[in-house]
PDB file of C-alpha atoms in Angstrom:
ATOM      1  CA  UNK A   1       0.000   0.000   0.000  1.00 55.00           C
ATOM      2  CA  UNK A   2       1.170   3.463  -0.610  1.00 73.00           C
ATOM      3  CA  UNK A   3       0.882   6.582   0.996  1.00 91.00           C
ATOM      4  CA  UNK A   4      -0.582   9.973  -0.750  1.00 94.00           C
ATOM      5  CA  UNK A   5      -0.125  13.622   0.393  1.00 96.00           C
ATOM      6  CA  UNK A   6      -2.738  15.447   0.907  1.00 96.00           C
ATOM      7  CA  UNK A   7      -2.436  19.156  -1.255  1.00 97.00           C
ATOM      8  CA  UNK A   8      -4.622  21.853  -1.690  1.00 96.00           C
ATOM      9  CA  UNK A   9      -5.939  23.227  -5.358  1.00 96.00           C
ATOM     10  CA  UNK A  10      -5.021  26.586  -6.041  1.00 95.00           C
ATOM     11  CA  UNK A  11      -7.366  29.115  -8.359  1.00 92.00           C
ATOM     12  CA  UNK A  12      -5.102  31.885  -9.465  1.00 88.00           C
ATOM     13  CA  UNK A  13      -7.762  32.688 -12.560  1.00 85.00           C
ATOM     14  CA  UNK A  14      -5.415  32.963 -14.804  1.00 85.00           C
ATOM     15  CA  UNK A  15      -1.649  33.017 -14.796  1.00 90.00           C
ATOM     16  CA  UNK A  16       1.549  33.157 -16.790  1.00 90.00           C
ATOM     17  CA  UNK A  17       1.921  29.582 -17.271  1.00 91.00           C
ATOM     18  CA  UNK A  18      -1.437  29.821 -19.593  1.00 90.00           C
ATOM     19  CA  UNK A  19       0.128  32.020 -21.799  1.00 88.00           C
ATOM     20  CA  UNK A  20       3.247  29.933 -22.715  1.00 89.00           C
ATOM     21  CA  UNK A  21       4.387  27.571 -25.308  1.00 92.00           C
ATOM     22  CA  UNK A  22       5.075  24.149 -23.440  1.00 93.00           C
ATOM     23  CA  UNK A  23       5.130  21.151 -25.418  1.00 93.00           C
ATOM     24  CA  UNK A  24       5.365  18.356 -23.183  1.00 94.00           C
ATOM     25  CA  UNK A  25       3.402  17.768 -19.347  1.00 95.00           C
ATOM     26  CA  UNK A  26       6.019  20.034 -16.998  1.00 96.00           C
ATOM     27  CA  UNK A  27       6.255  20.548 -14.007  1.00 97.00           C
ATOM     28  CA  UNK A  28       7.178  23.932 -11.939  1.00 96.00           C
ATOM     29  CA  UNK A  29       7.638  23.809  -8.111  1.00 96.00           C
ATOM     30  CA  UNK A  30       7.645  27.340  -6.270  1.00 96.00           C
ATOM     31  CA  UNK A  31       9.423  27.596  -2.977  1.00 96.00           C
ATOM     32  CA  UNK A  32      10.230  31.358  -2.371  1.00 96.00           C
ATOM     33  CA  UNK A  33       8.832  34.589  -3.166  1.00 94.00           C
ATOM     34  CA  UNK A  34      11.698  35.643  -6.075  1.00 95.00           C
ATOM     35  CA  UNK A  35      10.765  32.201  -8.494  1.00 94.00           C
ATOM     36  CA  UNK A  36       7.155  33.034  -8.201  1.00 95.00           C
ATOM     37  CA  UNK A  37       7.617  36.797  -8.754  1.00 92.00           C
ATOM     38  CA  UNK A  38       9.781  35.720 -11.833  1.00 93.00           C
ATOM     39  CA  UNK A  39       6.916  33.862 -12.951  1.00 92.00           C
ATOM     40  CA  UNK A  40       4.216  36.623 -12.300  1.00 89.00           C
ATOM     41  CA  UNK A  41       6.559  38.940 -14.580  1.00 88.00           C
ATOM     42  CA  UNK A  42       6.718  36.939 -17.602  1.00 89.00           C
ATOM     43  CA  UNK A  43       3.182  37.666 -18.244  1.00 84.00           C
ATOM     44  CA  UNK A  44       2.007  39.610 -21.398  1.00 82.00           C
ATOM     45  CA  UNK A  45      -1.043  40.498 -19.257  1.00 78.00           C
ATOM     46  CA  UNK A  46      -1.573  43.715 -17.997  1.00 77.00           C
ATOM     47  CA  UNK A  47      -3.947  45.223 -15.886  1.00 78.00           C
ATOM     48  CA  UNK A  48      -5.775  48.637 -16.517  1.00 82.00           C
ATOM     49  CA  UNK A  49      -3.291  50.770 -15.608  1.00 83.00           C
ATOM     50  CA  UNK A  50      -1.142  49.052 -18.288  1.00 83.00           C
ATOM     51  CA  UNK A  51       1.230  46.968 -15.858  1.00 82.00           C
ATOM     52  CA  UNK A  52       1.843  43.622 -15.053  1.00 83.00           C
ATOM     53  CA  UNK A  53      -0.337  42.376 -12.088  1.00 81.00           C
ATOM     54  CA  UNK A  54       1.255  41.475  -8.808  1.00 83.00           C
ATOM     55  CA  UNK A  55       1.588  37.955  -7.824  1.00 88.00           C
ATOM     56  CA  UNK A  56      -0.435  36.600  -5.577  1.00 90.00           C
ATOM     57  CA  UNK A  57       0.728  36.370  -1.940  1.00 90.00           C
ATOM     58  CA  UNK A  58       1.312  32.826  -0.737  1.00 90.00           C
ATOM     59  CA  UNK A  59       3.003  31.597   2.256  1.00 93.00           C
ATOM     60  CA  UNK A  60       6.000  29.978   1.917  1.00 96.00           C
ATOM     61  CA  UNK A  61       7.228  29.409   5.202  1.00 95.00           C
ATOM     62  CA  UNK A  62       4.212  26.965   5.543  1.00 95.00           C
ATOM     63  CA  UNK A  63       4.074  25.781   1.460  1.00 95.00           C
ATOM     64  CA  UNK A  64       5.460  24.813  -1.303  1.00 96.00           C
ATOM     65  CA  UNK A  65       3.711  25.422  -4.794  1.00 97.00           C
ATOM     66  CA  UNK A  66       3.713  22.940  -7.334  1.00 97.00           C
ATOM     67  CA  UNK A  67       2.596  24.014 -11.149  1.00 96.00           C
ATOM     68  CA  UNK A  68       1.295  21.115 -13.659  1.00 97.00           C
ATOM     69  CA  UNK A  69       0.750  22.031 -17.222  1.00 96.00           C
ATOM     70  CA  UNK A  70      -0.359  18.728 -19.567  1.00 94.00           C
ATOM     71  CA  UNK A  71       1.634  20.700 -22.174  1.00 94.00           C
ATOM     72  CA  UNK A  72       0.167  23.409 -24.734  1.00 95.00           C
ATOM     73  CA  UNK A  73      -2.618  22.771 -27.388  1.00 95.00           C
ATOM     74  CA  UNK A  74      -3.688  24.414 -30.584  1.00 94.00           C
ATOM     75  CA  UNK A  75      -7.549  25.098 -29.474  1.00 94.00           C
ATOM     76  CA  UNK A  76      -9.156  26.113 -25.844  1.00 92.00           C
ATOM     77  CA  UNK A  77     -11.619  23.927 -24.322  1.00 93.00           C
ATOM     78  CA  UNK A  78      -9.044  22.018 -22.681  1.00 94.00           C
ATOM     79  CA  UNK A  79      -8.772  21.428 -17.932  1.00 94.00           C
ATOM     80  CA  UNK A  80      -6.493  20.125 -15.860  1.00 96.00           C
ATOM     81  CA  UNK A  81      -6.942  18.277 -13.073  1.00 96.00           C
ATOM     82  CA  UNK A  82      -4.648  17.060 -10.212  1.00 97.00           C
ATOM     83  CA  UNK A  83      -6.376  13.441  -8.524  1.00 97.00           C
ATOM     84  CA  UNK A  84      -3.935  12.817  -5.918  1.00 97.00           C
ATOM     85  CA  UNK A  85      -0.067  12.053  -5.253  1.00 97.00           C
ATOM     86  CA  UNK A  86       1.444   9.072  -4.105  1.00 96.00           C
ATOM     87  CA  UNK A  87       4.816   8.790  -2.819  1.00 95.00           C
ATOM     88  CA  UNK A  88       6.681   5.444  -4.117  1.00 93.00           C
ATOM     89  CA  UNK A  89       9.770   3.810  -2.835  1.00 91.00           C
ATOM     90  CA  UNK A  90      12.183   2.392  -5.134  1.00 88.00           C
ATOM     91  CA  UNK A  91      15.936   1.618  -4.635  1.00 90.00           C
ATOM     92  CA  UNK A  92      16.831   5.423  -5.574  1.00 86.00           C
ATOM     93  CA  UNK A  93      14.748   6.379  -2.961  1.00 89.00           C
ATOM     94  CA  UNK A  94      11.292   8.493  -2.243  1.00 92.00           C
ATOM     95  CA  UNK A  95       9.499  10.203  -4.584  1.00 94.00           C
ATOM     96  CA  UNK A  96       5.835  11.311  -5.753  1.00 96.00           C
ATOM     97  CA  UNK A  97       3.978   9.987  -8.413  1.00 96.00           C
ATOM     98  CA  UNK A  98       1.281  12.855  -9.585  1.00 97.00           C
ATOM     99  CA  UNK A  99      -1.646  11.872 -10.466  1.00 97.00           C
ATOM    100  CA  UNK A 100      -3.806  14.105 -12.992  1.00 97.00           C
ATOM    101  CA  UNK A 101      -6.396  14.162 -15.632  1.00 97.00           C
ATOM    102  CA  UNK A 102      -6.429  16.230 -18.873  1.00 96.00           C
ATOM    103  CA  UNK A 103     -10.171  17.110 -19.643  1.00 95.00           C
ATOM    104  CA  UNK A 104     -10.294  17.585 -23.484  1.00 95.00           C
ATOM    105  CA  UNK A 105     -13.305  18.997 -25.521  1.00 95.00           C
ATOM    106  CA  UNK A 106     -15.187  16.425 -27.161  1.00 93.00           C
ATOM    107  CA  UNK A 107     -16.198  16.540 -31.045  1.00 89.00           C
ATOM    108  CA  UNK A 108     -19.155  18.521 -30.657  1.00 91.00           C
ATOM    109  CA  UNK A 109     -17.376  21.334 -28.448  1.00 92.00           C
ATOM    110  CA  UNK A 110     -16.966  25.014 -29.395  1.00 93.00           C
ATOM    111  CA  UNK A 111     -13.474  25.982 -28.445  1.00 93.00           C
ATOM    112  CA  UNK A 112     -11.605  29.343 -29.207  1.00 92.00           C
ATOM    113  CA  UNK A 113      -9.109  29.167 -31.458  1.00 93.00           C
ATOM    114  CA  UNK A 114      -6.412  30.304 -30.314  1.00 91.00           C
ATOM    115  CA  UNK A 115      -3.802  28.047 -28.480  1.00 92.00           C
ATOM    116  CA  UNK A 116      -4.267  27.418 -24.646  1.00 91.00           C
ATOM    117  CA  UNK A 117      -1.665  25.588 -22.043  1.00 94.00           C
ATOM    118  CA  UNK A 118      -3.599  23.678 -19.289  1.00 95.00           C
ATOM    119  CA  UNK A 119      -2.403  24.215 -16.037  1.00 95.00           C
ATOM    120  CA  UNK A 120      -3.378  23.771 -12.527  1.00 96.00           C
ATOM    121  CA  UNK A 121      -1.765  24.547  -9.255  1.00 96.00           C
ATOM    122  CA  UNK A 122      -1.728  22.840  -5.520  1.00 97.00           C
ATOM    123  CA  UNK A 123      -0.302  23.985  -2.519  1.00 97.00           C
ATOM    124  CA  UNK A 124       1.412  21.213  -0.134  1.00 97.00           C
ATOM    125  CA  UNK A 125       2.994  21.005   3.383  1.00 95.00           C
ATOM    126  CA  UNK A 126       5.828  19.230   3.001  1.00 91.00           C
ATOM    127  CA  UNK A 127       8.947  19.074   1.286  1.00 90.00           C
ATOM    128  CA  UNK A 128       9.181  17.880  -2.393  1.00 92.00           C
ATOM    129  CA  UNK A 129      10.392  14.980  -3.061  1.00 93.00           C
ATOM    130  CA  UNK A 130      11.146  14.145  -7.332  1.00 93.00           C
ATOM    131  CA  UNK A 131       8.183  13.880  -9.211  1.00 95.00           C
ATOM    132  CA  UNK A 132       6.999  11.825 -11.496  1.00 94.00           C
ATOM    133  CA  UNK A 133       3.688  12.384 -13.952  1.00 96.00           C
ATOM    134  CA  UNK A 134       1.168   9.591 -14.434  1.00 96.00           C
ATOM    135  CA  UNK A 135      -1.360  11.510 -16.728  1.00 96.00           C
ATOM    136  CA  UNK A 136      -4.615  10.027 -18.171  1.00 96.00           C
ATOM    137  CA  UNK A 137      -7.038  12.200 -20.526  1.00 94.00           C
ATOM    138  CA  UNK A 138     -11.113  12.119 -20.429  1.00 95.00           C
ATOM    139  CA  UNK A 139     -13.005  13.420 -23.156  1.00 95.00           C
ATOM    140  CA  UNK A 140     -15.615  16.329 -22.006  1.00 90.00           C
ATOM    141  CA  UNK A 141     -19.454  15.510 -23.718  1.00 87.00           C
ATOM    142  CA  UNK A 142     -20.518  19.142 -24.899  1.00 84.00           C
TER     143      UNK A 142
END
């Protein structure tokens, strides 16, 4: 039997990650305050005063953030979801297996046109160990 740790989902709205060109499932972990700002300012976004938004405060004494993207695709319509994580122990050592479920738009979907990168974020409480992805995709009915 093996153990999962527990996480928290994180809704940003939108972020940076969105509007980049990633072709393969990646995965960003967030530690400190200068990575995430680094993030937040590689944004083409800006608000109506014509800057960048601020990133959002997080606390990272307490948590680490971890950043999935299933990788960029030509249309929109497409979710992410992380299920769970499950730490494995092998002769290397520990690490995580995460879990996670691309939601793609299903034939009769209208999607935008214009490219999207899926992305999701969780918050966890303990240190990160290496990660593995273990992706599976469902097709949304529209």
């Amino acid at each position: 039997m093996s153990a999962t740790i527990p996480f928290q989902t994180i809704d940003f709205g939108y972020t940076p990650l969105e509007e980049q060109f990633i072709p393969q499932p990646q995965v960003f972990i967030f530690t400190n305050h200068v990575t995430w700002e680094q993030l937040w300012q590689s944004s083409k976004i800006l608000d109506l005063n014509l800057q960048k938004p601020p990133a959002p405060q997080f606390d990272f004494k307490r948590q680490t953030l971890i950043g999935l993207t299933s990788g960029s695709r030509s249309t929109g319509g497409y979710a992410l979801r992380i299920d769970k994580i499950e730490v494995v122990t092998s002769a290397e050592g520990d690490s995580w297996i995460l879990h996670y479920t691309e939601l793609v738009p299903g034939r009769n979907c209208l999607v935008t046109q214009s490219p999207t990168t899926p992305t999701a974020f969780i918050a966890v409480e303990v240190p990160v160990l290496p990660i593995k992805l273990q992706g599976k995709t469902v097709s949304m009915e529209c």
